[in-house]
PDB file of C-alpha atoms and ligand atoms in Angstrom:
ATOM      1  CA  MET A   1      -1.190  15.280 -15.258  1.00 85.00           C
ATOM      2  CA  ALA A   2       0.094  13.558 -12.218  1.00 95.00           C
ATOM      3  CA  THR A   3      -1.827  10.905 -10.598  1.00 97.00           C
ATOM      4  CA  ILE A   4      -3.015  11.238  -7.185  1.00 98.00           C
ATOM      5  CA  PHE A   5      -0.413   8.674  -6.252  1.00 98.00           C
ATOM      6  CA  SER A   6       2.129  10.845  -7.490  1.00 98.00           C
ATOM      7  CA  LYS A   7       1.098  13.984  -5.478  1.00 98.00           C
ATOM      8  CA  ILE A   8       0.867  11.818  -2.221  1.00 98.00           C
ATOM      9  CA  ILE A   9       4.496  10.702  -3.165  1.00 98.00           C
ATOM     10  CA  ASN A  10       5.647  14.462  -3.808  1.00 97.00           C
ATOM     11  CA  GLY A  11       3.798  15.550  -0.598  1.00 98.00           C
ATOM     12  CA  GLU A  12       1.299  17.306  -2.307  1.00 98.00           C
ATOM     13  CA  ILE A  13      -1.386  15.264  -0.928  1.00 98.00           C
ATOM     14  CA  PRO A  14      -0.958  14.129   2.818  1.00 98.00           C
ATOM     15  CA  SER A  15      -0.582  10.321   3.362  1.00 98.00           C
ATOM     16  CA  HIS A  16       0.262   8.058   6.344  1.00 98.00           C
ATOM     17  CA  LYS A  17       3.641   6.999   4.951  1.00 98.00           C
ATOM     18  CA  ILE A  18       4.990   3.651   5.936  1.00 98.00           C
ATOM     19  CA  ALA A  19       8.415   3.456   4.275  1.00 98.00           C
ATOM     20  CA  GLU A  20      10.149   5.099   1.065  1.00 98.00           C
ATOM     21  CA  THR A  21      13.072   4.380  -0.846  1.00 98.00           C
ATOM     22  CA  ASP A  22      14.425   6.422  -3.976  1.00 98.00           C
ATOM     23  CA  ASP A  23      12.097   4.204  -6.068  1.00 98.00           C
ATOM     24  CA  TYR A  24       9.076   3.145  -4.172  1.00 98.00           C
ATOM     25  CA  TYR A  25       6.631   4.538  -1.729  1.00 98.00           C
ATOM     26  CA  ALA A  26       4.368   2.468   0.601  1.00 99.00           C
ATOM     27  CA  PHE A  27       1.323   4.219   2.575  1.00 99.00           C
ATOM     28  CA  LEU A  28      -1.720   3.410   3.876  1.00 99.00           C
ATOM     29  CA  ASP A  29      -4.930   2.837   2.022  1.00 98.00           C
ATOM     30  CA  ILE A  30      -7.435   5.699   2.903  1.00 98.00           C
ATOM     31  CA  ASN A  31     -10.328   3.145   2.674  1.00 98.00           C
ATOM     32  CA  PRO A  32      -8.803   0.122   3.806  1.00 98.00           C
ATOM     33  CA  LEU A  33     -10.426  -3.328   3.642  1.00 98.00           C
ATOM     34  CA  ALA A  34      -8.785  -4.122   6.974  1.00 98.00           C
ATOM     35  CA  MET A  35      -6.693  -2.079   9.295  1.00 98.00           C
ATOM     36  CA  GLY A  36      -3.150  -1.876   8.084  1.00 98.00           C
ATOM     37  CA  HIS A  37      -3.952  -2.222   4.479  1.00 98.00           C
ATOM     38  CA  THR A  38      -1.252  -0.651   2.961  1.00 99.00           C
ATOM     39  CA  LEU A  39      -0.447   0.317  -0.668  1.00 99.00           C
ATOM     40  CA  VAL A  40       3.215   0.039  -2.400  1.00 99.00           C
ATOM     41  CA  VAL A  41       3.629   2.115  -5.402  1.00 98.00           C
ATOM     42  CA  PRO A  42       6.482   2.849  -7.935  1.00 98.00           C
ATOM     43  CA  LYS A  43       7.743   6.402  -8.104  1.00 98.00           C
ATOM     44  CA  ARG A  44       7.643   5.865 -11.986  1.00 97.00           C
ATOM     45  CA  GLU A  45       4.313   7.154 -13.051  1.00 97.00           C
ATOM     46  CA  VAL A  46       3.280   3.876 -15.034  1.00 98.00           C
ATOM     47  CA  ASP A  47      -0.349   2.568 -14.960  1.00 98.00           C
ATOM     48  CA  TYR A  48      -0.206  -1.299 -15.482  1.00 98.00           C
ATOM     49  CA  ILE A  49       2.134  -3.005 -13.154  1.00 98.00           C
ATOM     50  CA  PHE A  50       3.281  -5.511 -15.836  1.00 98.00           C
ATOM     51  CA  ASP A  51       4.570  -2.417 -17.850  1.00 98.00           C
ATOM     52  CA  LEU A  52       7.330  -2.012 -15.432  1.00 98.00           C
ATOM     53  CA  ASP A  53      10.572  -3.396 -16.621  1.00 98.00           C
ATOM     54  CA  ASP A  54      11.721  -6.742 -14.893  1.00 98.00           C
ATOM     55  CA  GLU A  55      14.426  -5.481 -12.689  1.00 98.00           C
ATOM     56  CA  TYR A  56      12.206  -2.567 -11.512  1.00 98.00           C
ATOM     57  CA  LEU A  57       9.351  -4.775 -10.844  1.00 98.00           C
ATOM     58  CA  ALA A  58      11.499  -7.282  -9.163  1.00 98.00           C
ATOM     59  CA  ALA A  59      12.599  -4.719  -6.701  1.00 98.00           C
ATOM     60  CA  MET A  60       9.241  -3.215  -6.057  1.00 98.00           C
ATOM     61  CA  THR A  61       8.274  -6.832  -4.930  1.00 98.00           C
ATOM     62  CA  VAL A  62      11.128  -7.067  -2.638  1.00 98.00           C
ATOM     63  CA  PHE A  63      10.399  -3.719  -1.078  1.00 98.00           C
ATOM     64  CA  ALA A  64       6.668  -4.901  -1.102  1.00 99.00           C
ATOM     65  CA  LYS A  65       8.103  -8.063   0.933  1.00 98.00           C
ATOM     66  CA  ARG A  66       9.795  -5.817   3.457  1.00 98.00           C
ATOM     67  CA  VAL A  67       6.606  -3.636   4.211  1.00 99.00           C
ATOM     68  CA  ALA A  68       4.514  -6.661   4.337  1.00 98.00           C
ATOM     69  CA  LYS A  69       6.769  -8.294   7.121  1.00 98.00           C
ATOM     70  CA  ALA A  70       6.481  -4.970   9.157  1.00 98.00           C
ATOM     71  CA  VAL A  71       2.534  -5.086   8.653  1.00 98.00           C
ATOM     72  CA  LYS A  72       2.270  -8.455  10.045  1.00 98.00           C
ATOM     73  CA  GLU A  73       4.410  -7.597  12.894  1.00 98.00           C
ATOM     74  CA  ALA A  74       2.079  -4.662  13.749  1.00 98.00           C
ATOM     75  CA  ILE A  75      -1.389  -6.142  13.099  1.00 98.00           C
ATOM     76  CA  PRO A  76      -2.373  -9.345  14.402  1.00 95.00           C
ATOM     77  CA  CYS A  77      -3.343 -11.531  11.342  1.00 98.00           C
ATOM     78  CA  LYS A  78      -2.833 -14.964   9.599  1.00 98.00           C
ATOM     79  CA  LYS A  79      -1.050 -13.735   6.553  1.00 98.00           C
ATOM     80  CA  ILE A  80      -0.657 -10.479   4.442  1.00 98.00           C
ATOM     81  CA  GLY A  81      -2.880 -10.772   1.364  1.00 98.00           C
ATOM     82  CA  VAL A  82      -1.528  -9.375  -1.857  1.00 98.00           C
ATOM     83  CA  ALA A  83      -3.280  -7.934  -4.707  1.00 98.00           C
ATOM     84  CA  VAL A  84      -2.899  -5.933  -8.049  1.00 98.00           C
ATOM     85  CA  ILE A  85      -6.249  -4.477  -9.293  1.00 97.00           C
ATOM     86  CA  GLY A  86      -5.691  -0.845 -10.330  1.00 94.00           C
ATOM     87  CA  LEU A  87      -9.155   0.093 -11.834  1.00 95.00           C
ATOM     88  CA  GLU A  88      -9.350   3.009  -9.875  1.00 96.00           C
ATOM     89  CA  VAL A  89      -5.972   4.719  -9.670  1.00 97.00           C
ATOM     90  CA  PRO A  90      -4.203   4.483 -13.017  1.00 97.00           C
ATOM     91  CA  HIS A  91      -0.431   4.234 -11.184  1.00 98.00           C
ATOM     92  CA  ALA A  92       0.616   0.727 -10.505  1.00 98.00           C
ATOM     93  CA  HIS A  93       0.241  -0.419  -6.694  1.00 98.00           C
ATOM     94  CA  ILE A  94       0.299  -3.494  -4.742  1.00 98.00           C
ATOM     95  CA  HIS A  95      -2.341  -3.846  -2.264  1.00 98.00           C
ATOM     96  CA  LEU A  96      -1.040  -5.560   1.176  1.00 99.00           C
ATOM     97  CA  VAL A  97      -4.158  -6.485   3.332  1.00 98.00           C
ATOM     98  CA  PRO A  98      -3.851  -8.330   6.764  1.00 98.00           C
ATOM     99  CA  MET A  99      -6.246 -11.034   6.632  1.00 98.00           C
ATOM    100  CA  GLN A 100      -7.915 -13.433   9.229  1.00 97.00           C
ATOM    101  CA  GLN A 101      -9.873 -15.134   6.523  1.00 97.00           C
ATOM    102  CA  GLU A 102     -10.266 -15.158   3.000  1.00 96.00           C
ATOM    103  CA  SER A 103     -13.148 -12.518   2.709  1.00 96.00           C
ATOM    104  CA  ASP A 104     -10.932  -9.789   4.317  1.00 96.00           C
ATOM    105  CA  ILE A 105      -9.393  -9.197   0.748  1.00 97.00           C
ATOM    106  CA  HIS A 106     -12.486  -9.330  -0.873  1.00 97.00           C
ATOM    107  CA  PHE A 107     -12.618  -6.018  -2.898  1.00 97.00           C
ATOM    108  CA  GLY A 108     -16.340  -6.145  -3.332  1.00 96.00           C
ATOM    109  CA  LYS A 109     -17.051  -5.980   0.116  1.00 95.00           C
ATOM    110  CA  GLU A 110     -17.743  -2.351   1.888  1.00 96.00           C
ATOM    111  CA  LYS A 111     -14.252  -0.576   2.975  1.00 97.00           C
ATOM    112  CA  LEU A 112     -13.550   0.713   6.272  1.00 97.00           C
ATOM    113  CA  ASN A 113     -13.584   4.693   6.993  1.00 97.00           C
ATOM    114  CA  PRO A 114     -11.253   5.126   9.552  1.00 98.00           C
ATOM    115  CA  THR A 115     -10.513   8.710  11.264  1.00 98.00           C
ATOM    116  CA  GLN A 116      -7.022  10.036  10.521  1.00 98.00           C
ATOM    117  CA  GLU A 117      -6.139   9.527  14.159  1.00 98.00           C
ATOM    118  CA  GLU A 118      -6.742   5.765  13.671  1.00 98.00           C
ATOM    119  CA  LEU A 119      -4.655   5.632  10.459  1.00 98.00           C
ATOM    120  CA  ALA A 120      -1.854   7.504  12.314  1.00 98.00           C
ATOM    121  CA  LYS A 121      -1.843   5.189  15.094  1.00 98.00           C
ATOM    122  CA  VAL A 122      -1.807   1.942  12.852  1.00 98.00           C
ATOM    123  CA  ALA A 123       0.903   3.636  10.526  1.00 98.00           C
ATOM    124  CA  GLU A 124       3.095   4.422  13.576  1.00 98.00           C
ATOM    125  CA  LEU A 125       3.089   0.719  14.773  1.00 98.00           C
ATOM    126  CA  ILE A 126       3.723  -0.594  11.125  1.00 98.00           C
ATOM    127  CA  ARG A 127       6.633   1.855  11.038  1.00 98.00           C
ATOM    128  CA  GLN A 128       8.157   0.733  14.246  1.00 98.00           C
ATOM    129  CA  ALA A 129       7.910  -2.911  12.971  1.00 98.00           C
ATOM    130  CA  TYR A 130       9.738  -1.808   9.635  1.00 98.00           C
ATOM    131  CA  ARG A 131      13.262  -2.716   9.246  1.00 96.00           C
TER     132      ARG A 131
HETATM  133  P1  LIG B   1      -7.313   0.181  -7.332  1.00 96.53           P
HETATM  134  O1  LIG B   1      -6.968   1.270  -8.051  1.00 96.53           O
HETATM  135  O2  LIG B   1      -6.355  -0.960  -7.159  1.00 96.53           O
HETATM  136  O3  LIG B   1      -8.641  -0.341  -7.804  1.00 96.53           O
HETATM  137  O4  LIG B   1      -7.797   0.982  -5.870  1.00 96.53           O
HETATM  138  C1  LIG B   1      -6.946   2.150  -5.631  1.00 96.53           C
HETATM  139  C2  LIG B   1      -6.901   2.083  -3.958  1.00 96.53           C
HETATM  140  O5  LIG B   1      -6.320   3.480  -3.555  1.00 96.53           O
HETATM  141  C3  LIG B   1      -8.215   2.011  -3.149  1.00 96.53           C
HETATM  142  O6  LIG B   1      -8.253   1.050  -2.240  1.00 96.53           O
HETATM  143  C4  LIG B   1      -8.374   3.498  -2.599  1.00 96.53           C
HETATM  144  O7  LIG B   1      -8.853   3.402  -1.255  1.00 96.53           O
HETATM  145  C5  LIG B   1      -7.124   4.010  -2.367  1.00 96.53           C
HETATM  146  N1  LIG B   1      -6.813   5.368  -2.612  1.00 96.53           N
HETATM  147  C6  LIG B   1      -7.546   6.188  -3.677  1.00 96.53           C
HETATM  148  N2  LIG B   1      -7.340   7.529  -3.339  1.00 96.53           N
HETATM  149  C7  LIG B   1      -6.517   7.540  -2.122  1.00 96.53           C
HETATM  150  C8  LIG B   1      -5.880   8.740  -1.542  1.00 96.53           C
HETATM  151  O8  LIG B   1      -6.105   9.749  -2.107  1.00 96.53           O
HETATM  152  N3  LIG B   1      -5.150   8.455  -0.756  1.00 96.53           N
HETATM  153  C9  LIG B   1      -4.871   7.022  -0.086  1.00 96.53           C
HETATM  154  N4  LIG B   1      -4.129   7.074   1.131  1.00 96.53           N
HETATM  155  N5  LIG B   1      -5.594   5.977  -0.704  1.00 96.53           N
HETATM  156  C10 LIG B   1      -6.441   6.290  -1.649  1.00 96.53           C
END
């Protein structure tokens, strides 16, 4: 059965897309830790990120770097925090989280619940900054 992220990539489930290549897809987390929280996922349906082969993982990191650059440009923050958790959705993904302070990337804290309109606005800002 396809993972929820494969359904997002295929367009069966809507998402606020940031960028896409032949191999990867980036979109806003629906319950962000901070506004601009973005997920970068491989189109290959692999659960554990370190099961991806070297070349594919390296290229995913380079794609995540481009996305992070756009998030940083669009969202005022000190740095973009990077995390791989993967316990909830069994489809490898990199979390990119704008941080003002370390606690902004604590996954135990209560997540935000923005409206679709708020997410759409943030996604548009990040897309405009994506090169
Ligand atoms: P993890 O697997 O790394 O623990 O967490 C999965 C992340 O995916 C969570 O931050 C959660 O908010 C996000 N997520 C889960 N389902 C959806 C969804 O349907 N759409 C979007 N945009 N994000 C999701």
